XYZ file of C-alpha atoms in Angstrom:
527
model
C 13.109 -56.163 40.926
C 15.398 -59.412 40.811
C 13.169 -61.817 42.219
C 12.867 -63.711 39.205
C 16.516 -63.622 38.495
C 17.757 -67.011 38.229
C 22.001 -67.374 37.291
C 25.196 -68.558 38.598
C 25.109 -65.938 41.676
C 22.493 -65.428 44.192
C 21.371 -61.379 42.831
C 21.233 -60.657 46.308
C 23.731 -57.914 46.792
C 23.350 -55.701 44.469
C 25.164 -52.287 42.581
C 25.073 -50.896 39.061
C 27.235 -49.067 36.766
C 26.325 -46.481 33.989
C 28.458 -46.414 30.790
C 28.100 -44.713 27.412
C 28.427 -46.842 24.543
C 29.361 -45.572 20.616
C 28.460 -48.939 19.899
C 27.274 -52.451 21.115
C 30.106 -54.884 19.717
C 30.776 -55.880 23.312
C 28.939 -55.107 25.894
C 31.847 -56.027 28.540
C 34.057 -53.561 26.864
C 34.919 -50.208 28.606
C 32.907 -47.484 28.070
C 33.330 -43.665 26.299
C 35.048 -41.416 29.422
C 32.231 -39.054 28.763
C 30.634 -40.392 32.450
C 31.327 -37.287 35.202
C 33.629 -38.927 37.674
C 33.152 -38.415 41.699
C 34.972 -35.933 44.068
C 38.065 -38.579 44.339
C 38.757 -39.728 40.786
C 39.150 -37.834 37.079
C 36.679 -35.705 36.301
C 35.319 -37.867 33.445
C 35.284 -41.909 33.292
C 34.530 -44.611 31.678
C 31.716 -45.919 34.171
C 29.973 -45.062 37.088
C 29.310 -47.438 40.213
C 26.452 -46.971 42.600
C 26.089 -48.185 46.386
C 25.517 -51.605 47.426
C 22.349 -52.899 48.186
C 22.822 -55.834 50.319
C 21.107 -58.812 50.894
C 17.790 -57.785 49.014
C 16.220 -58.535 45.367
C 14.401 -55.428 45.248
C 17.388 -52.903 45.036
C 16.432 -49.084 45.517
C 19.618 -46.765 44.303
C 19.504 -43.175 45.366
C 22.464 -41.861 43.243
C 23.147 -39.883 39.987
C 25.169 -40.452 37.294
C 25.700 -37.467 35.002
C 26.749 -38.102 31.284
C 28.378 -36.131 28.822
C 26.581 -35.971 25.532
C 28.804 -36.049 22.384
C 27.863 -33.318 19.904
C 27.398 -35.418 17.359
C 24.866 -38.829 17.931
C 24.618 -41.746 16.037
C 22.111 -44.395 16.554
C 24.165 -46.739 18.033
C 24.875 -44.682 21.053
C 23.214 -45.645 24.435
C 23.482 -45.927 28.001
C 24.484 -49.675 29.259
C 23.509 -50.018 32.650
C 25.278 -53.332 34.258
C 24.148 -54.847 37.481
C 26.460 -56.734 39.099
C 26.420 -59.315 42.232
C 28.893 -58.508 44.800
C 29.666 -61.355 46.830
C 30.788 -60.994 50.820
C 34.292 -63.328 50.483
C 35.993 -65.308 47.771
C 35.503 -68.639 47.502
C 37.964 -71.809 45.864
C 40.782 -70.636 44.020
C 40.278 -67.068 43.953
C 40.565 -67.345 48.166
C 43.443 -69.238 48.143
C 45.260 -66.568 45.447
C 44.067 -64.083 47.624
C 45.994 -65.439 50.768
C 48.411 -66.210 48.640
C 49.219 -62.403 47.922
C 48.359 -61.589 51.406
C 51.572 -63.639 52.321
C 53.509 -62.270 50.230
C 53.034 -58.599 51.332
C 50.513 -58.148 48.268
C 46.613 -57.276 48.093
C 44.454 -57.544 44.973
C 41.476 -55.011 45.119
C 38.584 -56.413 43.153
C 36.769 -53.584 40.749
C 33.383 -53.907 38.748
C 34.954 -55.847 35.787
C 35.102 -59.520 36.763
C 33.870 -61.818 34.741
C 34.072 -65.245 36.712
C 31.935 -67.128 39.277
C 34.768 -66.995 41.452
C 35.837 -63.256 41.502
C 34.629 -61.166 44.073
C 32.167 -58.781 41.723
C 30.567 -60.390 38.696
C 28.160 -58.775 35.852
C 24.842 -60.245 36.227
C 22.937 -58.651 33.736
C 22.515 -55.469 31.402
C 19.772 -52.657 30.209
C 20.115 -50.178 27.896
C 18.671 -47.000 26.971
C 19.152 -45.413 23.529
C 20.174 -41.898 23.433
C 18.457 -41.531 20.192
C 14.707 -43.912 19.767
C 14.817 -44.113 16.655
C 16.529 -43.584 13.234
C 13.944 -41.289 11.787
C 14.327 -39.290 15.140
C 16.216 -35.628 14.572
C 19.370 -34.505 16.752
C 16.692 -32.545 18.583
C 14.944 -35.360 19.958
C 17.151 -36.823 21.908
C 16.263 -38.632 25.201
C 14.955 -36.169 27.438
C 13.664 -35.611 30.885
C 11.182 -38.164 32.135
C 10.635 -42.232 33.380
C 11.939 -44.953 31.819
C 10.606 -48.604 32.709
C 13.284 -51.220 30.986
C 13.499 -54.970 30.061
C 16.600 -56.347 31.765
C 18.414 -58.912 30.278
C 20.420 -61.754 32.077
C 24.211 -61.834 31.196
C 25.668 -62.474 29.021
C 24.751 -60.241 25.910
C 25.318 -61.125 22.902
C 27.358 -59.156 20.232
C 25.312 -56.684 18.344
C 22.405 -56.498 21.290
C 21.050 -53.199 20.865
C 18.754 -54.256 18.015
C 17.548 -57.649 19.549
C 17.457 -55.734 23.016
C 14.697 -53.080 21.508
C 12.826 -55.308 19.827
C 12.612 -57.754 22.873
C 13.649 -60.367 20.801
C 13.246 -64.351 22.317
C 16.926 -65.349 21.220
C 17.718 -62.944 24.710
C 17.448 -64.528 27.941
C 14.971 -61.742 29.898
C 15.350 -61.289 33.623
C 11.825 -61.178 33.638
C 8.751 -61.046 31.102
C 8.365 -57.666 32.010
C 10.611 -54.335 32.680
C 11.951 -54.454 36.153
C 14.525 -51.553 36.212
C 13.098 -48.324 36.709
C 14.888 -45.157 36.185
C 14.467 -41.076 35.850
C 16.601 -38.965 33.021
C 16.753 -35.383 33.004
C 18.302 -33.563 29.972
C 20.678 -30.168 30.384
C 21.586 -29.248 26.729
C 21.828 -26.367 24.463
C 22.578 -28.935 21.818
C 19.928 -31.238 22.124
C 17.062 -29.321 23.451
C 13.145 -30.539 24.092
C 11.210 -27.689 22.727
C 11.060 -28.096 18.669
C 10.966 -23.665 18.514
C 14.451 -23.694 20.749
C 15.800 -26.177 18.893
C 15.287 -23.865 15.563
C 16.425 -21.044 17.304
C 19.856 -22.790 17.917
C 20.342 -23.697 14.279
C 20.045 -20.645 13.894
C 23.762 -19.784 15.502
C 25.236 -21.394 12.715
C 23.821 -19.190 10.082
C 26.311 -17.664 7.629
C 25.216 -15.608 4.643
C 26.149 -12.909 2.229
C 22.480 -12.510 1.148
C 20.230 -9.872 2.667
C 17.242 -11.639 2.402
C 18.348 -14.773 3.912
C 19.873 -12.740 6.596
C 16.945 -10.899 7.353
C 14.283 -14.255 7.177
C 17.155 -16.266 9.057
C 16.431 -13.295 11.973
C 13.261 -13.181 11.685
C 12.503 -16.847 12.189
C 13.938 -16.883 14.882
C 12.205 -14.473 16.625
C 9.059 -16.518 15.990
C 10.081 -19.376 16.944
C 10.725 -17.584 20.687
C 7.844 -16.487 21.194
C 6.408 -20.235 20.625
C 8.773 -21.315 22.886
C 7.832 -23.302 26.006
C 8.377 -20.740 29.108
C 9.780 -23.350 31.508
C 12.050 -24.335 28.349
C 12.835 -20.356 27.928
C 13.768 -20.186 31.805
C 16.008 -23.359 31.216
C 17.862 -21.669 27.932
C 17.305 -17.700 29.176
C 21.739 -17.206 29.043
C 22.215 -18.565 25.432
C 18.773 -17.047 24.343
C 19.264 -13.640 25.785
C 22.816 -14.001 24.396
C 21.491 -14.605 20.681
C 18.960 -12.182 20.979
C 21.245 -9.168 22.129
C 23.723 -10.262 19.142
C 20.479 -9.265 16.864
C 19.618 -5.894 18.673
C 22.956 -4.859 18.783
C 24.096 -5.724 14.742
C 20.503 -4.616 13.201
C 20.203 -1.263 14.573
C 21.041 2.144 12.578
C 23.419 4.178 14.946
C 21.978 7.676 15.819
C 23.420 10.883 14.333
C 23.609 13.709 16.847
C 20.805 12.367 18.412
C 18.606 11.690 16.004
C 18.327 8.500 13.871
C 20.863 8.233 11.568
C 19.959 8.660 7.452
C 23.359 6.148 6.359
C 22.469 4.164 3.407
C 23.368 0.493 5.375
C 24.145 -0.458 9.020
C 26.402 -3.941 9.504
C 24.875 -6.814 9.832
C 25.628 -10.870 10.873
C 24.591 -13.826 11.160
C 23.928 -15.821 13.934
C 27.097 -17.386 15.772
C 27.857 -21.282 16.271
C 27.082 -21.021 19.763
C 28.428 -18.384 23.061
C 31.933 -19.133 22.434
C 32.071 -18.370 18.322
C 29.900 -15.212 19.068
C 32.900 -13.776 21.516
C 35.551 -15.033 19.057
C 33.515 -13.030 16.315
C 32.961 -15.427 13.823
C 30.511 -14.487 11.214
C 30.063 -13.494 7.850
C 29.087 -9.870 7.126
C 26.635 -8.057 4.569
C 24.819 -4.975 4.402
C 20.902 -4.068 5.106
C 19.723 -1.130 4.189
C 18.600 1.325 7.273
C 15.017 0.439 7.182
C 15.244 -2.802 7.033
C 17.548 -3.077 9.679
C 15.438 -0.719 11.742
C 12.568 -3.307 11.153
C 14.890 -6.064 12.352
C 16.057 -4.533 14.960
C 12.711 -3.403 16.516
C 11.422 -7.430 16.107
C 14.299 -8.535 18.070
C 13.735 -5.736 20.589
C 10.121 -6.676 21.017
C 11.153 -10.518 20.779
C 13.011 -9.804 24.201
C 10.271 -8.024 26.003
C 7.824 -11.110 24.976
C 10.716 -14.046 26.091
C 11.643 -11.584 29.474
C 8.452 -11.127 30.155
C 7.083 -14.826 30.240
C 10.192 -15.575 32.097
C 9.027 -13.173 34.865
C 5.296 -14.598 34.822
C 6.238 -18.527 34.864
C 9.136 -18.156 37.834
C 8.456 -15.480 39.893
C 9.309 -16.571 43.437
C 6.324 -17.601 45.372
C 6.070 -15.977 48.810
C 7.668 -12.718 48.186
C 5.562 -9.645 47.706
C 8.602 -8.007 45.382
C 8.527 -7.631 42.097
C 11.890 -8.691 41.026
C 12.412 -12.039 39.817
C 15.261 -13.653 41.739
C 16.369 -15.398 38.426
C 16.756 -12.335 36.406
C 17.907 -10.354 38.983
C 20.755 -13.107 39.171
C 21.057 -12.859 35.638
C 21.534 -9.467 35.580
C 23.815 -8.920 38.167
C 26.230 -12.126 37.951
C 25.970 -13.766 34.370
C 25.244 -10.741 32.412
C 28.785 -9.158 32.139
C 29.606 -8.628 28.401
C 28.328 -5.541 27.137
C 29.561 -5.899 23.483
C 29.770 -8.428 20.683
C 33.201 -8.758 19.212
C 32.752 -8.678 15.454
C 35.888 -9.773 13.406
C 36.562 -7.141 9.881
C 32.789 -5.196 10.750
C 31.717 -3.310 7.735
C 30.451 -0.410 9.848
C 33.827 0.685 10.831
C 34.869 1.430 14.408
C 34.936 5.055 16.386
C 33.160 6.030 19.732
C 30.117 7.844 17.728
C 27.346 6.823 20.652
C 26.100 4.431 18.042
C 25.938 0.508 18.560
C 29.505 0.409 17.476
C 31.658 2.133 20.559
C 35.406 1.764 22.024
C 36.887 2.132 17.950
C 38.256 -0.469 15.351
C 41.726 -2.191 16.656
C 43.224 -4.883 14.512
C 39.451 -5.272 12.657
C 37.709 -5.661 16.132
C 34.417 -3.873 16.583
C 33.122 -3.711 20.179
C 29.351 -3.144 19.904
C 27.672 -2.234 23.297
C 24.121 -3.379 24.285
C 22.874 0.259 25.733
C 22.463 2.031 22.678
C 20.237 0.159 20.447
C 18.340 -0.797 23.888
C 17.446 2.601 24.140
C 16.595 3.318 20.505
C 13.970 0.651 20.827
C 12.511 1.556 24.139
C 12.148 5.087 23.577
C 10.134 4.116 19.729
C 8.040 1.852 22.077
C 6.935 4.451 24.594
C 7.183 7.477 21.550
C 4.328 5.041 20.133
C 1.036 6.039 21.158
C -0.669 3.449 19.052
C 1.159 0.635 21.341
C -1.849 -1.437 23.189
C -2.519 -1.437 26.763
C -1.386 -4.959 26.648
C 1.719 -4.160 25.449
C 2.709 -0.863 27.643
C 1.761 -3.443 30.951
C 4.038 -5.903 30.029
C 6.562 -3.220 29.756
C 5.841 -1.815 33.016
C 6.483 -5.546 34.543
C 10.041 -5.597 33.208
C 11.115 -1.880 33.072
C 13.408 -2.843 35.739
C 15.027 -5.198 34.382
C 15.664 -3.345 30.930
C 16.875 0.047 33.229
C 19.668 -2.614 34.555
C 20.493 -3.842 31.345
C 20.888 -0.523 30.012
C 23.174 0.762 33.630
C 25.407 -1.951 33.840
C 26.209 -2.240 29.540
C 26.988 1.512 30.260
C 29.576 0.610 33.254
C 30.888 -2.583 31.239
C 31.581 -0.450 28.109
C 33.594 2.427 30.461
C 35.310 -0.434 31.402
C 36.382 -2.099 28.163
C 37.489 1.166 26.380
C 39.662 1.994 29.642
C 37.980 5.018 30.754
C 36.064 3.938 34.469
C 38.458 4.764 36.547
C 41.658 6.405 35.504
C 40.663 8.227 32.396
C 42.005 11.520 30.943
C 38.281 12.329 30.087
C 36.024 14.501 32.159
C 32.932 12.787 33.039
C 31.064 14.997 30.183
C 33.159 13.585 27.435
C 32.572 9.397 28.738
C 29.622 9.840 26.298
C 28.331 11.742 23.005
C 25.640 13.952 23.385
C 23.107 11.355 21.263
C 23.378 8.757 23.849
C 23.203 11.360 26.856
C 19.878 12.923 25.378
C 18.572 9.148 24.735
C 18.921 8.400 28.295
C 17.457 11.158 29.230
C 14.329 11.320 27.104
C 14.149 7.511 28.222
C 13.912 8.826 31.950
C 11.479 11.668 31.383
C 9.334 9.572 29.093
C 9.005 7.367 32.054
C 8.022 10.215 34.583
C 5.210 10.828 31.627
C 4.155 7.068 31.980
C 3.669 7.672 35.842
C 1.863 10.642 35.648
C -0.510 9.254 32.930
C -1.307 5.663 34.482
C -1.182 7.053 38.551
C -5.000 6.657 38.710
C -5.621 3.318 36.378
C -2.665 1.445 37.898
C -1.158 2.982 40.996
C 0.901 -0.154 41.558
C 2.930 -0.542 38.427
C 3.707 2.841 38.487
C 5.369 3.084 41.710
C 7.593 0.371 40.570
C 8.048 2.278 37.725
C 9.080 5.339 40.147
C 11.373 2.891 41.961
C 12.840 1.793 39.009
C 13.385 5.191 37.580
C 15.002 6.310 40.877
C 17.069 3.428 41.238
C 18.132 4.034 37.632
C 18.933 7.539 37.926
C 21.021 6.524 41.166
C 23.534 4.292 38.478
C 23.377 7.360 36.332
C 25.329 8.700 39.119
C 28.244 6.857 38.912
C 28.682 7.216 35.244
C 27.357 10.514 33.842
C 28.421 14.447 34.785
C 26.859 14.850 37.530
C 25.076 18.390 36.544
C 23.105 16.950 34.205
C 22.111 13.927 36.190
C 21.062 16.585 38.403
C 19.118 18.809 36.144
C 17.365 15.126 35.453
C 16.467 15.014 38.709
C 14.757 18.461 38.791
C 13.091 17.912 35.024
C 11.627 14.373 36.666
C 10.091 15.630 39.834
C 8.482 18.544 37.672
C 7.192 16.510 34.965
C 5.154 14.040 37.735
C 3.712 17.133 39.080
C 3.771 20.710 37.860
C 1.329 22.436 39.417
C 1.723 20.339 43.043
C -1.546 20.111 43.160
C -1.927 16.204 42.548
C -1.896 14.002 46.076
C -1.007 10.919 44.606
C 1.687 12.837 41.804
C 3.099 14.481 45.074
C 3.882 10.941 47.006
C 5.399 9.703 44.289
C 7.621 12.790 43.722
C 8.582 12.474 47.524
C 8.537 8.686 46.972
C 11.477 9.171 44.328
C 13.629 11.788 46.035
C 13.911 9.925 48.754
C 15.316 7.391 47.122
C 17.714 9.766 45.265
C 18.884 11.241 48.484
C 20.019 7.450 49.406
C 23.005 8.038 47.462
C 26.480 9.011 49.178
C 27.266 12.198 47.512
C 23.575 13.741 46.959
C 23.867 15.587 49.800
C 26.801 17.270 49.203
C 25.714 17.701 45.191
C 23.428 19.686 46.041
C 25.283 22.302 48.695
């Protein structure tokens, strides 16, 4: 609201320009290019111009200007926001200089940087918003999303205004008494996030230690701070946080020994990476737990994930739509999800395709750990655990699909990274050791237990479960020897129903072949 504008120019026609400043020396100096540019110039600039609003005092701008924060904040920086009159023709000299050039074959442009009563465009007066409020404010505090009411002060600003401007200090000439720009900010940051327990959690990516105990409080502070996490803040962070949390499962989990857990004195584990990039380039520091502890580790970050997935799936489910897939994880899963394995520089629990959490062998110091393994570890202690609460086994149920495609496409993504999904010298029996074969088994006939036990308390998340198995077993397909995917088939249907003597048993049986037989090469399986 200009109406009580009084200057040199009429504040009539009106546009404004966002700019980060590092500092305020000069507030008519150019800006940090950290400003996101339009379709038609670079992609980052120094300043950002909105519309004109002509002929009016009471200018509404429906535009917005995206900023790049700078890792690193100091107090200084802010957002200057300049409004500037635009007049409709030159007047005096600058009219006669433009002719002037006209005549000549020239034409000067004007641009949001003159200074003059005569130019064309002239800076009328300035606002600013600090990125950081205060000094005593943290990193993680940063301005975030919400509505901002600020003083405006008429041009021009003195040198060192940021102080003065906060403290609505007399020696500045005010617009007005009272704040007359309105604006709304909305914060996108991994960096500089709202929630105080996401903000820990990202520390945490720059934890490097040789210690074991450090290593193993580092982990599990971590996973505390999740589950205090703000859902709608979990939904905003769920790539990076999944990401951190499958870096856990996958380096605190003992690999299994012919199927069995394994009895090795240590397993490898890391610390936290700097952020998504540092965890693919493998940059940690290594030391050693002992089995149990890392066991213990492992099944916190494991139950960590069920607790963040499933709050995800309460707070954003898609209204409308009787499924029960969430859109965003099932986008998740099937488009940003696609690196089954941590790269981990010199691992200390060597390389080789043993079925444990380290597959795909040790080249040049590289260990490739893939997600499916420990996954499956940890969901089969879960449902092996008959002391787990109702509570707990229904939350499972919500998100068993969701796990089963976790678990499918790391097994497709690991094929894929040790070479041997399509053109392979390997039989189809040999793609995996027996201990991760019998895992996903037991994993699918633990399931058709589940059904069978819960088909009269809770007939609904059952039959998803039935869906999910039977989409699950489809993947199986594409990735397994067929014979035994096969013989799972047979030890499913018989374990929902032995005696066929069960109605509701039976329709889900039928409910789950029928499904099966979807696939293009069931038919001919089984001739």
């Amino acid at each position: 609201d200009f109406s009580a504008y009084s200057g040199a120019v009429s504040g009539r026609n009106l546009s404004i320009s966002i700019a980060l400043k590092r500092n305020d020396n000069d507030a008519t100096e150019p800006g940090a290019p950290f400003v996101y540019g339009r379709s038609s110039s670079h992609k980052l600039v120094r300043h950002l111009a909105s519309p004109l609003s002509y002929h009016t005092t009471k200018a509404q701008f429906y535009f917005d200007a995206k900023v790049m924060l700078p890792p690193v904040l100091t107090t200084n920086m802010h957002i200057l926001i300049t409004v500037w009159h635009v007049s409709c023709k030159l007047k005096g000299a600058a009219a006669a200089a433009a002719v002037d050039a006209a005549a000549a074959g020239g034409s000067k442009k004007p641009t949001l940087g003159g200074g003059s009563d005569e130019s064309l465009v002239t800076p009328c007066a300035y606002a600013c918003l600090p990125l950081l409020p205060s000094p005593a404010v943290s990193r993680s505090r940063v301005i975030g999303d919400g509505n901002h009411s600020l003083m405006v002060a008429a041009a021009p600003l003195q040198t060192h205004y940021l102080r003065p401007y906060l403290d609505e200090s007399a020696s500045i000439k005010w617009v007005d008494k009272k704040p007359v720009l309105a604006l709304h900010t909305h914060l996108a940051s991994t960096v500089h996030v709202q929630d105080e327990h996401l903000g820990a959690v990202f520390k945490a990516y720059r934890f490097e230690s040789e210690k074991q105990a450090e290593a193993r409080a580092a982990i599990l502070t971590s996973c505390e701070h999740l589950r205090h996490a703000q859902p709608q803040q979990l939904t905003k962070h769920l790539v990076p946080v999944l990401k951190q949390l499958f870096f856990f499962i996958t380096h605190t989990t003992a690999p299994p020994s012919g199927g069995e857990e394994s009895t090795d004195s240590g397993v490898d584990i890391s610390g936290a990476v700097a952020d998504v990039r540092a965890s693919r380039a493998g940059t940690i520091t290594s030391g050693v737990l002992s089995a149990a502890a890392a066991g213990q580790l492992g099944r916190e970050a494991f139950t960590t994930l069920l607790d963040v997935v499933g709050k995800v799936n309460l707070t954003s489910q898609s209204a409308g739509k009787s499924s029960s897939y969430n859109t965003y994880l099932h986008s998740y899963l099937y488009y940003e999800f696609a690196d089954s394995s941590s790269s981990v520089v010199g691992g200390a629990g060597g390389g080789g395709h043993d079925g444990s959490a380290a597959t795909g062998g040790d080249e040049g110091g590289v260990v490739h750990r893939s997600l499916h393994v420990p996954l499956v570890l940890h969901w089969l202690d879960v449902l092996r655990n008959t002391a787990s609460s109702k509570k707990q086994r229904r939350a499972l149920y919500d998100i068993t699909w969701f796990l089963a495609g976790l678990v499918a496409k790391s097994m497709v993504l690991d094929l894929d990274a040790r070479g041997t999904l399509h053109a392979s010298p390997l039989t189809r029996s040999e793609r995996f050791p027996p201990a991760v074969v019998d895992g996903v088994r037991e994993l699918v006939l633990r399931h058709a237990d589940e059904v069978r036990r819960a088909r009269a308390t809770d007939l609904r998340a059952v039959s998803s479960i039935n869906r999910t198995m039977a989409a699950f077993v489809i993947d199986l397909f594409d990735v397994l020897d067929r014979g035994v995917v096969l013989q799972l088939v047979h030890d499913y249907c018989k374990r929902l129903d032995r005696h066929y003597t069960d109605v509701v048993a039976c329709t889900l049986r039928w409910e789950f072949l029928r499904l099966i037989s979807s696939h293009e090469h069931f038919g001919a399986l089984n001739l």
